[in-house]
C-alpha cells in the first residue's frame, strides 16, 4: 500500500528503501491524524475481471464535487496528505477532474488507481490533476487480456502509459498485479511487461476470494472463487516462480522496481494461498488502516478499510471526522484485534503506514 513522503506540499508516495520512512504509525484513538483517504468516486468499472464483480454494477452511484468540497475541511483538520482515487474505475466518472479539483487546490496529493483502459483518452487531464498513477497489470498481453475480460486491454494500457509519459515525463506510473490461478506462474513476465511499458515499478498482491468486498455482497457465487483461487497443484509452481524471481530479478527487487522483497512475496502470496486452502496458518496480520486511513464510497459510506462494514454515511449529514470519531467507529476500533480478527487475518491488502521525516 502507498506510503507517504514528507516535505512537499503535494507529497509523492515513497519507494521501497526510502530513508524518509520511519516507524509504523501506532493505533491512536480518537483519530487525530488521517494521512491517507481512499475515495471511490464512481461505482462502475469498464473491465470484466475474474476476481471482481464491480463491473456487474448497473446503476453507478457517484460522489459529487460538492461532497468532495465538503470533505476538504475535515481532511485538512486531520492532516491528510494523500487521497487515493479507486473504484470501480474513477475515469468513468463523467466529472472526475472537476470533482477532484478541490483536493488538488488544497495541496492534498492525488493518486489514481486505474484499470488503464482510459489513460490515453484522459492523459492530459490526468497529468494536470494527479501526481501518481497506479495501473492494473496482470500479466503479459494474452494473460492480462484474459484476466481483465477485455480484448486489447494490454495494448490500451500500453498506449495510455505512453500518452502519460508524453504529457508529463516525470509523472510516476506504476503497475499492480493481482496474483491468482491464471498468472501465478508468470510473475517474471509481469516484471518484464512492466519494464516494456515504461512503468516506474510493479507490486504484487494476492487475489481476494473470501471477503464480500469488490461487489461480492453475500459471498462469492458458487464456483466463481474456484476459477480464481490457486489449486493445491498450483502452489509448487508459485513457489518456484518466486524463487526464480529472486534469482533472475534480484536487481529489480534490490532497486525497488519490484516493490516487495522475495520473503514478503512468499508470505503475502504463497503463505496466504496455502492458508486459504487450510494447509497452514495465515501469515501474521499487521495493519493500522482503521487508525490512519479511511475509505469513502461512491454512495457516501465511510469504512475503516475495503473489508470491514461502514461506520456511517456522509449523506446522513455528519462530517468525516465526526464519523471517524463517533461512538460506532470508536467501539469498532476498541474491539478490533487485527492479529486475530477473522477478516483481518484473511485480508490480502494490509496497510502498515509509516511515519515520514523531512
XYZ file of N, CA and C in Angstrom, residues 100-227:
384
model
N -12.269 16.244 -8.336
C -11.044 16.178 -7.527
C -10.345 17.531 -7.400
N -10.814 18.531 -8.144
C -10.143 19.832 -8.118
C -10.016 20.423 -6.715
N -11.041 20.332 -5.847
C -10.866 20.900 -4.500
C -9.726 20.259 -3.712
N -9.508 18.968 -3.896
C -8.398 18.286 -3.220
C -7.071 18.791 -3.759
N -6.984 18.874 -5.076
C -5.770 19.367 -5.720
C -5.442 20.772 -5.235
N -6.461 21.631 -5.203
C -6.265 23.024 -4.801
C -5.881 23.141 -3.329
N -6.294 22.183 -2.514
C -5.961 22.199 -1.090
C -4.563 21.667 -0.814
N -3.849 21.234 -1.849
C -2.492 20.730 -1.663
C -2.423 19.290 -1.218
N -3.523 18.553 -1.343
C -3.538 17.132 -0.982
C -3.070 16.333 -2.190
N -2.063 15.492 -2.005
C -1.548 14.674 -3.091
C -2.611 13.722 -3.615
N -2.606 13.462 -4.920
C -3.625 12.636 -5.555
C -3.001 11.455 -6.279
N -3.467 10.264 -5.923
C -3.065 9.043 -6.601
C -4.264 8.486 -7.343
N -4.080 8.093 -8.588
C -5.132 7.475 -9.383
C -4.853 5.985 -9.524
N -5.806 5.152 -9.084
C -5.759 3.722 -9.359
C -6.697 3.457 -10.521
N -6.194 2.820 -11.577
C -6.975 2.674 -12.796
C -6.749 1.323 -13.453
N -7.770 0.862 -14.168
C -7.619 -0.343 -14.986
C -6.692 -0.097 -16.157
N -6.506 1.149 -16.532
C -5.614 1.503 -17.636
C -6.300 1.699 -18.965
N -7.573 1.340 -19.077
C -8.245 1.379 -20.368
C -8.490 2.799 -20.872
N -8.592 3.771 -19.966
C -8.923 5.142 -20.361
C -7.779 6.122 -20.149
N -6.601 5.610 -19.867
C -5.467 6.506 -19.612
C -5.132 7.357 -20.827
N -5.163 6.767 -22.015
C -4.812 7.531 -23.215
C -5.826 8.655 -23.449
N -7.106 8.363 -23.299
C -8.140 9.363 -23.570
C -7.998 10.576 -22.653
N -7.627 10.331 -21.396
C -7.599 11.421 -20.422
C -6.181 11.770 -19.970
N -5.187 11.461 -20.794
C -3.794 11.651 -20.371
C -3.511 13.091 -19.960
N -3.992 14.058 -20.735
C -3.697 15.461 -20.433
C -4.317 15.868 -19.098
N -5.572 15.475 -18.887
C -6.259 15.839 -17.643
C -5.640 15.145 -16.442
N -5.247 13.876 -16.615
C -4.588 13.144 -15.527
C -3.284 13.842 -15.144
N -2.503 14.196 -16.154
C -1.214 14.845 -15.890
C -1.387 16.158 -15.147
N -2.495 16.860 -15.397
C -2.731 18.147 -14.745
C -3.269 18.008 -13.328
N -3.873 16.862 -13.013
C -4.555 16.715 -11.722
C -3.865 15.769 -10.750
N -3.260 14.711 -11.256
C -2.711 13.660 -10.402
C -1.190 13.702 -10.398
N -0.597 13.245 -9.300
C 0.861 13.196 -9.225
C 1.385 11.781 -9.028
N 0.520 10.799 -9.232
C 0.930 9.395 -9.100
C -0.188 8.552 -9.716
N 0.166 7.604 -10.580
C -0.817 6.727 -11.220
C -0.389 5.279 -11.002
N -1.343 4.452 -10.590
C -1.105 3.015 -10.434
C -2.102 2.300 -11.340
N -1.598 1.550 -12.311
C -2.447 0.863 -13.280
C -2.387 -0.644 -13.065
N -3.482 -1.308 -13.325
C -3.527 -2.764 -13.201
C -2.701 -3.401 -14.301
N -1.880 -4.356 -13.914
C -1.070 -5.121 -14.863
C -1.050 -6.564 -14.377
N -1.762 -7.431 -15.056
C -1.948 -8.793 -14.553
C -1.231 -9.865 -15.352
N -0.311 -9.461 -16.215
C 0.455 -10.452 -16.948
C 0.919 -9.905 -18.269
N 1.592 -10.728 -19.074
C 1.864 -10.333 -20.454
C 0.548 -10.207 -21.213
N 0.615 -9.767 -22.449
C -0.579 -9.357 -23.208
C -1.741 -10.335 -23.115
N -1.519 -11.593 -23.449
C -2.649 -12.529 -23.523
C -3.223 -12.856 -22.151
N -2.362 -12.913 -21.127
C -2.833 -13.198 -19.774
C -3.581 -11.992 -19.212
N -3.024 -10.824 -19.410
C -3.678 -9.597 -18.933
C -5.072 -9.465 -19.545
N -5.171 -9.667 -20.850
C -6.473 -9.528 -21.517
C -7.471 -10.569 -21.015
N -6.980 -11.787 -20.762
C -7.867 -12.842 -20.267
C -8.405 -12.488 -18.876
N -7.529 -12.064 -17.983
C -7.956 -11.751 -16.622
C -8.871 -10.523 -16.602
N -8.548 -9.522 -17.391
C -9.347 -8.301 -17.436
C -10.683 -8.519 -18.154
N -10.766 -9.562 -18.980
C -12.009 -9.827 -19.704
C -12.290 -8.829 -20.806
N -11.239 -8.154 -21.299
C -11.397 -7.130 -22.336
C -10.336 -7.363 -23.409
N -10.726 -7.781 -24.614
C -9.741 -7.922 -25.691
C -9.033 -6.593 -25.956
N -7.718 -6.651 -26.090
C -6.949 -5.447 -26.357
C -6.642 -4.599 -25.137
N -6.952 -5.107 -23.926
C -6.734 -4.317 -22.714
C -5.254 -3.962 -22.532
N -4.365 -4.907 -22.805
C -2.932 -4.657 -22.618
C -2.464 -3.552 -23.554
N -2.879 -3.612 -24.807
C -2.448 -2.601 -25.773
C -3.010 -1.223 -25.416
N -4.226 -1.180 -24.898
C -4.787 0.105 -24.461
C -4.020 0.653 -23.264
N -3.610 -0.244 -22.358
C -2.771 0.177 -21.236
C -1.454 0.738 -21.740
N -0.832 0.046 -22.697
C 0.454 0.494 -23.237
C 0.332 1.881 -23.862
N -0.723 2.094 -24.633
C -0.926 3.410 -25.254
C -1.179 4.479 -24.198
N -1.898 4.106 -23.147
C -2.174 5.054 -22.086
C -0.931 5.472 -21.338
N -0.072 4.500 -21.008
C 1.173 4.826 -20.308
C 2.058 5.705 -21.189
N 2.141 5.371 -22.477
C 2.946 6.183 -23.400
C 2.412 7.616 -23.473
N 1.083 7.757 -23.495
C 0.491 9.092 -23.555
C 0.795 9.887 -22.286
N 0.750 9.239 -21.134
C 1.084 9.921 -19.885
C 2.538 10.365 -19.875
N 3.425 9.516 -20.375
C 4.841 9.892 -20.423
C 5.065 11.085 -21.346
N 4.293 11.166 -22.443
C 4.419 12.320 -23.334
C 3.916 13.599 -22.653
N 2.790 13.479 -21.947
C 2.192 14.650 -21.314
C 2.987 15.120 -20.098
N 3.511 14.164 -19.342
C 4.201 14.505 -18.092
C 5.315 13.498 -17.862
N 6.484 13.715 -18.451
C 7.565 12.727 -18.356
C 7.956 12.368 -16.919
N 7.739 13.257 -15.969
C 8.125 12.964 -14.589
C 7.043 12.323 -13.755
N 5.866 12.100 -14.309
C 4.755 11.519 -13.551
C 5.024 10.041 -13.281
N 5.081 9.619 -12.009
C 5.288 8.195 -11.736
C 4.060 7.376 -12.140
N 4.267 6.379 -12.966
C 3.199 5.465 -13.379
C 3.678 4.052 -13.057
N 3.034 3.405 -12.108
C 3.462 2.073 -11.681
C 2.375 1.051 -11.976
N 2.692 -0.218 -11.787
C 1.752 -1.298 -12.054
C 1.469 -2.099 -10.797
N 0.267 -2.643 -10.726
C -0.115 -3.515 -9.616
C -0.706 -4.786 -10.197
N -0.160 -5.912 -9.794
C -0.587 -7.215 -10.294
C -1.348 -7.970 -9.212
N -2.565 -8.398 -9.531
C -3.349 -9.232 -8.629
C -3.077 -10.690 -8.981
N -2.389 -11.390 -8.089
C -1.921 -12.745 -8.369
C -3.037 -13.749 -8.101
N -3.230 -14.654 -9.041
C -4.306 -15.633 -8.997
C -3.921 -16.835 -9.832
N -4.850 -17.746 -9.964
C -4.573 -19.004 -10.665
C -4.062 -18.782 -12.095
N -4.591 -17.783 -12.796
C -4.264 -17.600 -14.208
C -2.879 -17.015 -14.453
N -2.256 -16.386 -13.442
C -0.971 -15.730 -13.710
C 0.125 -16.068 -12.708
N -0.131 -16.969 -11.767
C 0.838 -17.188 -10.686
C 2.162 -17.765 -11.150
N 2.182 -18.406 -12.328
C 3.427 -18.936 -12.863
C 4.131 -17.996 -13.814
N 3.648 -16.732 -13.895
C 4.181 -15.813 -14.900
C 4.555 -14.457 -14.295
N 4.974 -14.488 -13.044
C 5.301 -13.241 -12.363
C 6.520 -12.553 -12.985
N 7.501 -13.335 -13.432
C 8.656 -12.731 -14.084
C 8.249 -12.018 -15.377
N 7.255 -12.572 -16.064
C 6.762 -11.922 -17.278
C 6.016 -10.632 -16.944
N 5.392 -10.591 -15.766
C 4.774 -9.340 -15.322
C 5.845 -8.269 -15.158
N 6.963 -8.638 -14.531
C 8.061 -7.689 -14.344
C 8.597 -7.221 -15.695
N 8.787 -8.169 -16.626
C 9.282 -7.808 -17.954
C 8.292 -6.896 -18.670
N 7.006 -7.185 -18.514
C 5.983 -6.346 -19.141
C 5.999 -4.945 -18.556
N 6.172 -4.856 -17.229
C 6.249 -3.540 -16.589
C 7.414 -2.738 -17.157
N 8.551 -3.403 -17.374
C 9.706 -2.734 -17.965
C 9.375 -2.271 -19.385
N 8.772 -3.148 -20.167
C 8.491 -2.812 -21.563
C 7.501 -1.658 -21.685
N 6.598 -1.540 -20.711
C 5.612 -0.465 -20.732
C 6.171 0.867 -20.239
N 7.347 0.823 -19.626
C 7.935 2.039 -19.082
C 7.395 2.418 -17.726
N 6.937 1.422 -16.965
C 6.426 1.699 -15.625
C 7.585 1.960 -14.662
N 7.286 2.675 -13.584
C 8.331 3.023 -12.622
C 8.573 1.917 -11.609
N 7.595 1.057 -11.393
C 7.754 -0.107 -10.532
C 6.517 -0.984 -10.684
N 6.551 -2.158 -10.047
C 5.404 -3.061 -10.071
C 5.290 -3.735 -8.706
N 4.058 -3.893 -8.244
C 3.820 -4.555 -6.962
C 2.870 -5.721 -7.173
N 2.848 -6.638 -6.199
C 2.039 -7.854 -6.297
C 1.204 -8.017 -5.035
N -0.040 -8.437 -5.197
C -0.857 -8.829 -4.062
C -1.728 -10.001 -4.462
N -2.127 -10.792 -3.463
C -2.949 -11.975 -3.719
C -4.387 -11.574 -3.999
N -5.029 -12.283 -4.898
C -6.449 -12.057 -5.163
C -7.271 -12.404 -3.928
N -8.253 -11.577 -3.649
C -9.179 -11.820 -2.539
C -10.303 -12.724 -3.037
N -10.440 -13.893 -2.422
C -11.514 -14.815 -2.833
C -12.371 -15.217 -1.638
N -12.320 -14.433 -0.569
C -13.034 -14.818 0.643
C -13.983 -13.760 1.161
N -13.707 -12.483 0.914
C -14.494 -11.429 1.545
C -15.689 -11.038 0.672
N -16.475 -10.082 1.203
C -17.609 -9.546 0.466
C -17.252 -8.256 -0.268
N -15.975 -7.877 -0.247
C -15.549 -6.665 -0.931
C -15.620 -6.855 -2.444
N -15.511 -5.735 -3.147
C -15.495 -5.731 -4.610
C -16.782 -6.306 -5.200
N -17.899 -5.884 -4.588
C -19.253 -6.241 -5.024
C -19.550 -7.725 -4.885
N -18.986 -8.344 -3.846
C -19.318 -9.738 -3.542
C -20.196 -9.815 -2.295
N -21.129 -8.883 -2.156
C -22.030 -8.893 -1.004
C -22.749 -10.230 -0.918
N -22.695 -10.841 0.279
C -23.300 -12.160 0.443
C -22.360 -13.295 0.111
N -21.135 -12.966 -0.317
C -20.166 -14.005 -0.638
C -20.087 -14.280 -2.134
N -19.084 -15.043 -2.512
C -18.862 -15.372 -3.912
C -19.896 -16.386 -4.404
N -20.408 -16.220 -5.619
C -21.285 -17.249 -6.189
C -20.553 -18.580 -6.292
N -21.285 -19.650 -6.147
C -20.692 -20.984 -6.169
C -19.912 -21.211 -7.460
N -18.680 -21.665 -7.314
C -17.843 -21.979 -8.463
C -16.962 -20.846 -8.931
N -17.338 -19.578 -8.652
C -16.536 -18.458 -9.159
C -15.183 -18.365 -8.468
N -15.158 -18.560 -7.148
C -13.886 -18.467 -6.430
C -12.899 -19.518 -6.927
N -13.409 -20.680 -7.301
C -12.535 -21.762 -7.758
C -11.815 -21.400 -9.054
N -12.383 -20.480 -9.835
C -11.726 -20.061 -11.078
C -10.540 -19.144 -10.803
